[in-house]
Structures are given as structure tokens and as C-alpha cells.
Amino acid sequence: MTPVVQTADAAIRRSGAIVDRLIDVAVSRARARRFSSAAQWARTAANYAMTNACGQLRSTRLEVTIDLIAARALPVSPPRRPLGDRRRVLHVLSEAADIGGLTRLAARWITHDETSVSSVAVTRQTHVTASLEAAVRRSGGEVHALGGGDPVRSAGRLRGLSAEFDTVICHLQPDDPIPALAFGAGYGGPPVAVFNHADHLFLLAPTRATTIVDFRPVGQALSIRARGYLPQACFMLPLLVPDDGNGTQASGASDDGQVVAVTVARPVKFQDTALAPTFAGIVAEALERHPNIVVRAVGPRPEEAPWPELQRRYPARVQAVGPVSDPMPYLRSADVYIDTFPFSSLTSLLEASSLSLPVLTLDAHHGLRRAFGIADFVADDSDRPADLDGFLARLGDLVSGPEERRAGGERARRSYELMVPSDEWARNVRDLYEVLDERVRDGRMLGESAAPLYDEELAHYHRGLLAIEQRVPLLWTMIGYLPGFDDRERAWLSARITLVRAVQKVARTLRLPVEGAERLLVPAPREGRS
């Protein structure tokens, strides 16, 4: 075992130990009937597992803890109402944002599910974005904003609300405890499906949900192999892609021989990782080999890594424009779309494909790590080369002239159009609803199978996850989550946060390791009486 692997495995073990301690505290608070704090500790555990590779994509212990809270704090589900003429569907979102693909996905689902009356409940907000609300109103449904208060109370409201519907579809942030509580122990309402949008990350799914909905084969492989869900509990629903481009060819950026290569993603997807090659290295090599390329990044600000160094080396040929709510104008003015690596950006690649913009992704991952990439959404092998030399050679072909770019753009658009036509997608959704009805009649639920044991295949995956995901310190999470704890917990945690900051400051001054200080933020379970 190499030193790099040993270091990664040690980091994964440390994170796993912190998750276990956080769950212990959540159990302690639940047994003490301090349900709000228990739910917040459970959320903290899920968030830490989601943002720090810990050897788990699912925790049976955390699900048992959520069910303990639900059983003690929530009333059992009210009786289901009989089906009406049209299916009533409740879409549950953690957050609805103007920027991001998940909200747009939910809105498209509602718009194209023409045989249902669709409503929305948002668990973490006191409002619903205008675009999503408009889709709901056109469907004849209602919007419900459940955020801004006690998560246990919000879970109770969501459980009661679900009785008015025939089907529940969850589009969640993976660490949201409110649906896990609402559709956990004591739930007996309509069937619940969980759309697995962040399929490469830890997921806290409700135990009484019936089905995990995956949108790509590698995501379903993770659901079965890395989360332990039964194959019959998984349903494949390919993405309903937006049709905003109408096949219109992107215009190209200039007439002076320059070729504009655009890339769109969250800032973290551009930063260097322990996996090779880095995206900065790919960009630098492309700029060296092809003097007429200009690289434009949408999402990161100019001061965020790795852009300052790239801009210093290649002034006027590298641009970082920051986050935008609508990347389409940048895509329309580009010549080529290049995907990020080692962590891809699916929504952006699909939007580029819709505009007949030639797309290029590096398909260099293997095994379960293929979940970090999006090669499944690029049909032509030439546009998803398996190594860096192939990537740069293909980029050279696209740089060589407008005819090659036009041909590449036509291939991207054809691939896009063949993914899932809206009528086929609607049939798939009707099949999903029938599967959900059948599974709930048979009493099947996700919690009937346990998370798998950790083995070398999963260790290989989590080492990769450790490399690509930006680790969020527990201190940051606790500061953000502090208002959600009860009064006693807030007082204890405020004092501990001050202590940890002081310890970390001293450790940095003396150039000592600071990782161990985070453990001071997690009380022993018996400290619930403090």
C-alpha cells in the first residue's frame, strides 16, 4: 500500500469516526426527548458524511436514529384519501434555487407530467422560486413552504400534507432530515420515491420510501453496490433534458481566428485534486498546444483557484466570469464546450449539447468512480476520449476549422435529442407511478435492506471521492447549524466553537496538526444534560 493510499485511508477512517460520534449524540438526544437537537445532530452527521469521504454512502445507524426520533416525536400517518380522476403528485424539495439543475429538473417534471396534478413542498425555505411556482400553478397544484422553524415540526406538517396525495417524489439535498423523519417510522401514507440526483454522495433517504430513482446506470450501480438497496427497489428514469436550444447552432465568439472554449461548473470542480490530470493542467496544455484557443470559465470568480495562475501565464486567453443565473449567453457565444475533470458537470454539458455546441469530456475513470464523469451522456467515442493525449488530440481537431466543429455540434445535438423524447419520458413516469403503487401495496420499503460492509472496491471509490470533493470542516457546519439546536445545546456549542477556534489558532502558530481539534465539537452523549 502506497503512502498516498495510507494517508487517504487514515483520513477516511477519521471522518467515519466523527460521523459515528455525531450519530451517538443524536441517539442520546432522542432518548432524552430533545427531538429538535436530535434531528439537528442527525443532520450534522449526514452533512459531514456528505462533505467528507467517510467510507459510507449510506448509514443504517443514522436511519435507525431518524426512525427513533420519528417514532417518538411524530404522530402516525393519517389515512390516505382515495384516488381521484387525476393522480395527485407531491414533489418535495429541500431547496428551490434560481441557479442549479435540480429545481429546473423538478419544474420540467411537473410541466411534462400532463396527466397529474402536481404540487410542491420545500422543506428548508419560506418561499418557492417563481419559475417552480409557475409550473405548479399551470398543473393545478399548490405550493407549500415548510422551512424556517423546528425541523421536527416541519416533518410533522409534511407527513400530514402527504395524505392529500397519491404519490410523493423527493428531490432532496442528501443531508435533509425532514423528509427522512416525515417518511420514516410511523409513516403509512402514499408511496414515496427518492430521485437520486447527487448519486455519487452520501444519501439520507427515508426508510419508508419504496424506491430509489436513478438517472444513469453508474448511479444505479452505486445504489445497489455502495448503498445496499435491493435491485427491485431501484428504478431507472433517464433525464428529461431541456429543449431550450431547438437545435440552433451556437454562433461562435469571433472572426479573428480565435476559438472560444467554454466550461461551466461550480468553482470547486475546477480546483486541483489528488487525481490526475488536474483541470488546470488540461487547460494549460491545451493553451500551449493551440495558440488560438481562449478558455472562458463560467462559475468561478477570477480570484478563485486555479484561475489567477492560469491568467498570469496566459493573459487575455483565460477568463473566469463568476457565477451567473443563466449560462446560455456564454454557451451561445462559444465554439467548443469542454467538461471539467476529474469531476464533471452534467447540466452544463447537456445545455451545450442542446445548442449544437461540440462537447468534449475526458472519460478516464474506472469502476464505481465512473460516477465522477458523464461519459454516458456523450454518444460518440471520439468526444469522450479515455486519456489526456486523446482529449488534446480531439480538441485539436475541433480547433482546426469550423466544419469539424459543426459536425461535432450536430453529433452532440443528435445525442441530446435521442436521450429521452418527452413522450417516452412521460411513459417512463407512468411506469414509475405503477411500480410505486405496487410496492406500497406489497409493503416494500428501502429500509428493509442494510448498507453494505466496507471492502476494497468501496475503499477505492471513497479514495477518489476524498480527492474530488471539497472537504467541509465540522467547525463550519456547526457554526451554520447552531440556530437549529435547542437553547442548552446552543450554549454548550457556542463555548466549544470558541475553544476550538482558539486551539486551532495556537496549533497553526506552532505549526501543529489541527484536525484533532474538531473532535472537541462533539460532546459525549451523556453531555446532553449540560
XYZ file of C-alpha atoms in Angstrom:
530
model
C 0.000 0.000 0.000
C 1.491 3.342 -1.057
C 1.897 6.277 1.346
C -0.731 8.217 -0.616
C -3.265 5.421 -0.169
C -2.377 5.072 3.523
C -2.895 8.799 4.059
C -6.240 8.713 2.271
C -7.429 5.686 4.230
C -6.462 7.355 7.509
C -8.455 10.462 6.562
C -11.481 8.325 5.654
C -11.263 6.483 8.984
C -11.057 9.782 10.903
C -14.144 11.109 9.139
C -16.007 7.857 9.732
C -15.232 8.061 13.448
C -16.598 11.614 13.627
C -19.803 10.532 11.853
C -20.220 7.712 14.371
C -19.783 10.100 17.303
C -22.300 12.542 15.825
C -24.831 9.730 15.483
C -24.196 8.694 19.086
C -25.094 12.196 20.237
C -28.237 12.227 18.082
C -29.348 8.952 19.703
C -28.678 10.377 23.168
C -30.771 13.477 22.469
C -33.614 11.417 21.031
C -33.697 9.196 24.115
C -33.737 12.330 26.278
C -36.749 13.532 24.184
C -34.791 16.563 22.975
C -36.065 15.949 19.479
C -35.087 19.221 17.799
C -31.475 18.837 18.853
C -31.550 15.146 17.961
C -32.690 15.996 14.437
C -30.019 18.675 14.143
C -27.282 16.287 15.250
C -28.565 13.768 12.701
C -28.442 16.459 10.027
C -24.890 17.321 11.108
C -23.849 13.681 10.796
C -25.393 13.409 7.319
C -23.845 16.673 6.167
C -20.405 15.698 7.441
C -20.678 12.313 5.714
C -21.756 14.069 2.520
C -18.882 16.578 2.551
C -16.093 14.388 3.949
C -15.436 10.948 2.475
C -16.106 8.630 5.411
C -16.394 5.187 3.831
C -20.186 5.326 3.600
C -22.750 6.438 1.036
C -25.497 5.345 3.408
C -25.644 4.772 7.161
C -28.053 2.201 8.585
C -27.277 3.528 12.087
C -28.292 7.038 11.088
C -31.526 5.747 9.538
C -32.325 3.859 12.763
C -31.677 7.077 14.698
C -34.000 9.091 12.449
C -36.663 6.417 12.898
C -36.220 6.608 16.677
C -36.906 10.357 16.553
C -39.871 9.905 14.207
C -41.422 7.158 16.323
C -41.228 9.243 19.479
C -41.928 12.725 18.127
C -44.423 12.371 15.262
C -47.979 11.062 15.092
C -48.618 8.130 12.787
C -49.755 8.927 9.263
C -53.367 9.937 8.742
C -55.462 7.700 6.465
C -54.862 8.015 2.724
C -57.592 9.587 0.650
C -58.873 7.630 -2.361
C -57.576 8.341 -5.863
C -59.408 10.978 -7.866
C -59.722 11.312 -11.616
C -56.156 12.628 -11.919
C -53.147 11.471 -9.944
C -52.083 13.978 -7.294
C -48.303 14.177 -7.001
C -46.361 15.997 -4.288
C -42.798 16.959 -5.207
C -40.685 17.538 -2.090
C -37.558 19.685 -2.448
C -35.082 20.682 0.229
C -34.359 23.956 -1.554
C -35.564 25.673 -4.718
C -32.893 27.912 -6.245
C -32.627 30.107 -9.315
C -29.170 28.623 -10.010
C -28.820 24.852 -10.219
C -30.189 21.934 -12.168
C -32.333 20.229 -9.515
C -35.014 22.938 -9.382
C -35.174 23.054 -13.176
C -35.479 19.269 -13.259
C -38.448 19.341 -10.869
C -40.120 22.089 -12.903
C -39.663 20.114 -16.137
C -41.064 17.001 -14.455
C -44.186 18.911 -13.400
C -44.597 20.543 -16.813
C -44.330 17.294 -18.791
C -46.352 15.133 -16.387
C -49.557 16.357 -18.010
C -51.821 13.633 -16.631
C -51.144 14.580 -12.981
C -51.920 17.499 -10.708
C -48.559 18.396 -9.205
C -47.807 20.338 -6.029
C -44.537 21.260 -4.329
C -43.346 21.347 -0.723
C -39.995 22.950 0.122
C -38.514 21.896 3.459
C -35.771 24.473 4.097
C -37.252 27.686 2.712
C -40.136 30.002 3.465
C -40.776 30.655 -0.229
C -40.760 28.882 -3.587
C -38.967 30.304 -6.621
C -41.145 31.944 -9.243
C -40.316 29.524 -12.070
C -41.180 26.472 -9.997
C -44.330 28.055 -8.621
C -45.443 28.917 -12.165
C -45.074 25.271 -13.226
C -47.122 24.167 -10.218
C -49.893 26.691 -10.925
C -50.124 25.567 -14.549
C -50.536 21.999 -13.326
C -53.354 22.998 -10.990
C -51.419 22.300 -7.808
C -50.306 24.269 -4.760
C -47.003 25.312 -3.185
C -46.086 24.733 0.459
C -43.035 26.293 2.123
C -42.253 24.419 5.346
C -38.909 25.964 6.304
C -37.882 28.480 8.895
C -38.800 26.533 12.018
C -38.312 23.375 14.050
C -37.363 20.502 11.686
C -39.465 18.026 13.683
C -42.499 20.272 13.378
C -41.827 20.677 9.653
C -41.591 16.897 9.315
C -44.952 16.547 11.044
C -46.516 19.041 8.647
C -45.017 17.196 5.673
C -46.322 13.855 6.930
C -49.808 15.276 7.343
C -49.698 17.016 3.972
C -48.731 13.816 2.159
C -52.100 12.240 2.992
C -53.694 14.556 0.409
C -51.678 12.989 -2.426
C -51.389 9.729 -4.324
C -47.622 9.842 -4.897
C -44.641 11.630 -3.333
C -41.432 12.344 -5.287
C -38.465 13.624 -3.269
C -35.788 15.831 -4.902
C -33.582 16.302 -1.854
C -30.296 17.582 -0.622
C -28.656 14.377 0.618
C -28.450 15.567 4.238
C -32.073 16.719 4.703
C -33.565 15.051 7.821
C -37.074 16.468 7.387
C -38.284 14.042 4.668
C -36.378 11.226 6.409
C -38.411 11.951 9.548
C -41.713 12.517 7.745
C -41.421 9.307 5.732
C -39.727 7.269 8.451
C -41.123 5.217 11.344
C -44.888 5.605 11.664
C -45.399 6.618 8.041
C -48.121 4.760 6.169
C -49.150 7.244 3.508
C -48.809 7.214 -0.269
C -45.729 5.686 -1.907
C -42.550 7.752 -1.759
C -39.745 7.767 -4.334
C -36.352 9.440 -3.879
C -34.785 10.906 -7.015
C -31.065 10.255 -6.624
C -29.687 13.427 -8.210
C -26.406 13.633 -6.237
C -25.837 9.947 -6.851
C -22.112 9.945 -6.049
C -22.550 11.280 -2.489
C -23.779 10.075 0.885
C -27.583 9.975 0.997
C -30.008 10.074 3.916
C -33.127 8.503 2.395
C -36.389 7.841 4.277
C -36.670 4.222 5.415
C -40.377 4.045 4.473
C -39.766 5.302 0.942
C -40.298 2.499 -1.527
C -37.968 3.310 -4.411
C -34.691 4.966 -5.371
C -34.939 6.612 -8.798
C -31.609 6.708 -10.638
C -30.972 8.579 -13.878
C -27.898 6.692 -15.167
C -26.523 3.153 -14.944
C -23.478 4.011 -12.817
C -25.753 5.770 -10.316
C -27.889 2.656 -10.042
C -24.731 0.580 -9.584
C -23.823 2.779 -6.609
C -27.361 2.490 -5.195
C -27.075 -1.292 -5.197
C -23.378 -1.887 -4.559
C -22.425 1.061 -2.328
C -25.738 1.727 -0.545
C -27.088 -1.803 -0.316
C -30.508 -1.174 -1.809
C -32.187 -4.181 -3.395
C -32.249 -4.159 -7.211
C -36.049 -4.318 -7.181
C -36.091 -1.133 -5.082
C -34.308 0.796 -7.853
C -35.974 2.356 -10.899
C -34.151 3.860 -13.864
C -35.650 7.131 -15.096
C -33.416 8.797 -17.701
C -33.249 12.559 -17.515
C -35.847 14.634 -19.272
C -33.451 17.070 -20.858
C -34.452 20.687 -21.520
C -35.186 21.690 -25.097
C -34.137 25.317 -24.941
C -31.828 25.291 -27.930
C -34.246 23.990 -30.570
C -31.241 22.753 -32.486
C -29.899 26.262 -33.035
C -26.185 26.278 -33.760
C -24.118 28.299 -31.298
C -22.864 31.426 -33.039
C -19.124 31.307 -32.280
C -17.263 34.038 -30.499
C -15.155 35.928 -33.018
C -13.993 36.329 -36.610
C -10.268 36.746 -35.852
C -9.342 33.074 -35.854
C -9.749 32.614 -32.112
C -11.648 29.575 -30.854
C -13.548 30.101 -27.605
C -13.696 27.012 -25.385
C -16.270 27.482 -22.629
C -16.693 25.448 -19.451
C -19.449 25.874 -16.840
C -19.460 24.458 -13.294
C -19.307 25.216 -9.584
C -15.917 26.680 -8.574
C -14.855 23.548 -6.680
C -14.988 21.464 -9.863
C -12.111 23.469 -11.350
C -9.738 23.170 -8.407
C -6.743 20.844 -8.253
C -7.274 17.403 -6.730
C -5.126 14.388 -5.921
C -6.430 12.701 -9.077
C -4.531 13.295 -12.298
C -4.747 15.123 -14.562
C -5.946 18.314 -12.931
C -8.269 20.562 -14.885
C -5.735 23.383 -14.653
C -3.160 21.062 -16.192
C -5.549 20.164 -19.023
C -6.261 23.847 -19.729
C -2.566 24.795 -19.632
C -1.637 22.006 -22.035
C -4.455 22.993 -24.392
C -3.326 26.627 -24.355
C 0.260 25.595 -25.046
C -0.620 23.327 -27.971
C -3.252 25.564 -29.544
C -2.329 29.274 -29.532
C -5.678 30.333 -30.993
C -7.768 28.958 -28.076
C -9.375 31.234 -25.481
C -10.747 29.458 -22.383
C -13.767 31.013 -20.665
C -14.936 29.573 -17.316
C -18.450 30.348 -16.084
C -18.981 29.766 -12.356
C -15.646 30.584 -10.690
C -14.550 34.116 -9.919
C -11.181 35.381 -11.236
C -9.595 35.221 -7.791
C -10.550 31.577 -7.176
C -8.040 28.795 -7.839
C -6.716 27.826 -10.327
C -7.586 30.895 -12.386
C -5.109 33.507 -11.045
C -2.128 31.355 -12.037
C -3.618 30.471 -15.430
C -4.396 34.141 -16.106
C -0.843 35.090 -15.148
C 0.631 32.549 -17.559
C -1.823 33.201 -20.392
C -3.060 36.803 -20.128
C -6.026 37.663 -22.347
C -6.530 33.961 -23.169
C -8.112 32.861 -19.877
C -11.293 34.378 -18.451
C -13.228 33.493 -15.286
C -16.565 35.318 -15.265
C -18.043 34.232 -11.925
C -21.435 32.670 -11.151
C -24.406 33.509 -13.376
C -28.070 32.527 -13.197
C -28.248 31.785 -16.932
C -25.130 30.436 -18.680
C -26.855 30.218 -22.079
C -25.451 33.508 -23.476
C -21.909 32.264 -22.789
C -22.643 28.921 -24.390
C -24.178 30.554 -27.464
C -21.096 32.724 -27.983
C -18.641 29.815 -27.740
C -17.149 27.426 -30.291
C -16.469 24.371 -28.095
C -17.627 23.097 -24.703
C -15.026 21.334 -22.542
C -16.125 19.407 -19.475
C -14.387 19.653 -16.112
C -12.166 16.839 -14.795
C -11.903 14.827 -12.586
C -15.424 15.886 -11.589
C -17.828 16.522 -14.450
C -20.698 18.995 -14.817
C -23.683 17.244 -16.370
C -26.284 20.010 -16.593
C -23.876 22.330 -18.389
C -22.839 19.686 -20.912
C -26.491 18.949 -21.716
C -27.233 22.635 -22.189
C -24.243 22.944 -24.533
C -25.417 19.888 -26.473
C -28.885 21.417 -26.833
C -27.262 24.346 -28.678
C -25.421 22.070 -31.130
C -22.150 23.065 -29.490
C -19.444 20.385 -29.860
C -18.745 18.854 -26.444
C -15.647 17.135 -25.105
C -15.259 15.137 -21.882
C -12.387 13.056 -20.536
C -13.603 9.507 -19.825
C -10.654 8.367 -17.695
C -12.442 6.945 -14.625
C -12.922 3.226 -13.993
C -15.181 1.053 -11.838
C -17.549 2.837 -9.454
C -15.522 6.020 -9.963
C -17.222 6.393 -13.340
C -19.861 8.212 -11.273
C -17.485 11.208 -11.214
C -17.820 11.546 -15.006
C -20.633 11.841 -17.524
C -19.473 9.775 -20.481
C -22.903 8.091 -20.626
C -24.296 11.363 -21.975
C -21.809 11.709 -24.833
C -22.684 9.188 -27.529
C -19.639 9.385 -29.826
C -16.422 7.762 -28.610
C -14.327 10.471 -30.244
C -15.917 13.093 -27.977
C -15.171 11.126 -24.801
C -11.523 10.029 -25.140
C -10.137 7.781 -22.423
C -6.802 9.568 -21.864
C -5.303 13.037 -21.910
C -3.478 12.594 -25.214
C -6.737 11.589 -26.872
C -8.514 14.546 -25.283
C -5.953 17.047 -26.542
C -5.871 15.439 -29.983
C -9.646 15.666 -30.272
C -9.544 19.276 -29.104
C -7.004 19.918 -31.865
C -9.457 18.507 -34.409
C -12.157 20.877 -33.172
C -9.782 23.835 -33.241
C -8.710 23.048 -36.811
C -11.738 24.501 -38.541
C -15.445 25.374 -38.443
C -16.521 22.313 -40.449
C -15.191 19.913 -37.820
C -16.858 21.942 -35.087
C -20.127 21.990 -36.999
C -20.020 18.205 -37.392
C -19.235 17.793 -33.695
C -22.087 20.099 -32.758
C -24.518 18.135 -34.904
C -23.437 14.906 -33.194
C -23.922 16.478 -29.765
C -27.393 17.677 -30.696
C -28.427 14.287 -32.119
C -27.187 12.578 -28.971
C -29.158 15.071 -26.911
C -32.364 14.562 -28.883
C -32.132 10.777 -28.628
C -31.709 10.714 -24.851
C -35.346 10.710 -23.804
C -38.040 12.270 -26.001
C -40.735 13.854 -23.846
C -43.437 11.344 -24.843
C -41.172 8.411 -23.932
C -40.227 10.121 -20.671
C -43.929 10.536 -19.835
C -44.453 6.792 -20.368
C -41.477 6.085 -18.108
C -43.007 8.249 -15.383
C -46.333 6.454 -15.650
C -44.426 3.165 -15.282
C -42.713 4.582 -12.192
C -46.052 5.503 -10.619
C -47.366 1.976 -11.229
C -44.241 0.459 -9.667
C -44.634 2.711 -6.625
C -48.284 1.736 -6.200
C -47.381 -1.952 -6.436
C -44.509 -1.704 -3.963
C -46.544 0.143 -1.362
C -49.349 -2.444 -1.679
C -46.773 -5.180 -1.071
C -45.381 -3.331 1.956
C -41.889 -2.952 0.444
C -39.611 -0.156 1.630
C -36.000 0.992 1.323
C -35.178 0.333 4.959
C -35.661 -3.427 4.603
C -32.054 -3.805 3.384
C -28.920 -2.634 5.186
C -25.900 -0.676 3.983
C -23.055 -2.939 2.760
C -19.849 -3.742 4.609
C -16.788 -1.721 3.651
C -14.451 -3.564 1.296
C -11.616 -2.775 -1.108
C -13.934 -1.865 -4.014
C -15.715 0.684 -1.854
C -12.403 1.883 -0.412
C -11.149 2.588 -3.950
C -14.272 4.626 -4.609
C -14.020 6.624 -1.380
C -10.360 7.447 -2.001
C -11.458 9.017 -5.258
C -14.318 10.810 -3.525
C -11.886 12.161 -0.948
C -9.813 13.575 -3.792
C -12.566 15.315 -5.780
C -14.890 16.679 -3.110
C -14.044 19.835 -1.203
C -13.959 18.784 2.434
C -16.068 20.981 4.717
C -14.674 21.299 8.264
C -17.037 20.315 11.044
C -16.437 23.725 12.608
C -18.010 25.483 9.613
C -21.006 23.148 9.687
C -21.571 23.642 13.411
C -21.428 27.430 13.069
C -24.023 27.307 10.296
C -26.282 24.851 12.113
C -26.055 26.490 15.556
C -29.507 28.204 15.407
C -31.242 24.855 14.877
C -30.227 23.391 18.237
C -32.184 23.873 21.447
C -31.116 26.514 23.961
C -28.963 24.232 26.115
C -27.197 22.824 23.092
C -26.530 26.265 21.615
C -24.909 27.482 24.813
C -22.662 24.399 25.030
C -21.738 24.538 21.355
C -21.046 28.270 21.354
C -18.481 27.757 24.103
C -16.933 24.785 22.294
C -16.743 26.674 18.984
C -14.819 29.448 20.723
C -12.500 26.851 22.307
C -11.855 25.051 19.007
C -11.068 28.301 17.229
C -8.542 29.145 19.919
C -6.971 25.663 19.797
C -6.698 25.806 16.015
C -5.126 29.268 16.132
C -2.478 28.106 18.589
C -1.871 24.909 16.579
C -1.332 26.887 13.381
C 1.027 29.285 15.148
C 3.081 26.338 16.396
C 2.672 24.523 13.045
C 0.953 21.571 14.694
C -1.833 19.410 13.179
C -5.300 20.917 13.659
C -7.537 18.017 12.566
C -7.978 16.570 16.040
C -9.460 19.792 17.382
C -12.743 19.039 15.593
C -13.438 16.195 17.990
C -13.899 18.804 20.729
C -17.089 19.914 18.943
C -18.771 16.556 19.528
C -19.905 16.043 23.108
C -20.003 12.691 24.797
C -23.630 11.515 24.632
C -24.113 11.928 28.387
C -23.389 15.664 27.986
C -26.949 16.128 26.736
C -27.841 17.248 30.281
C -25.318 20.100 30.196
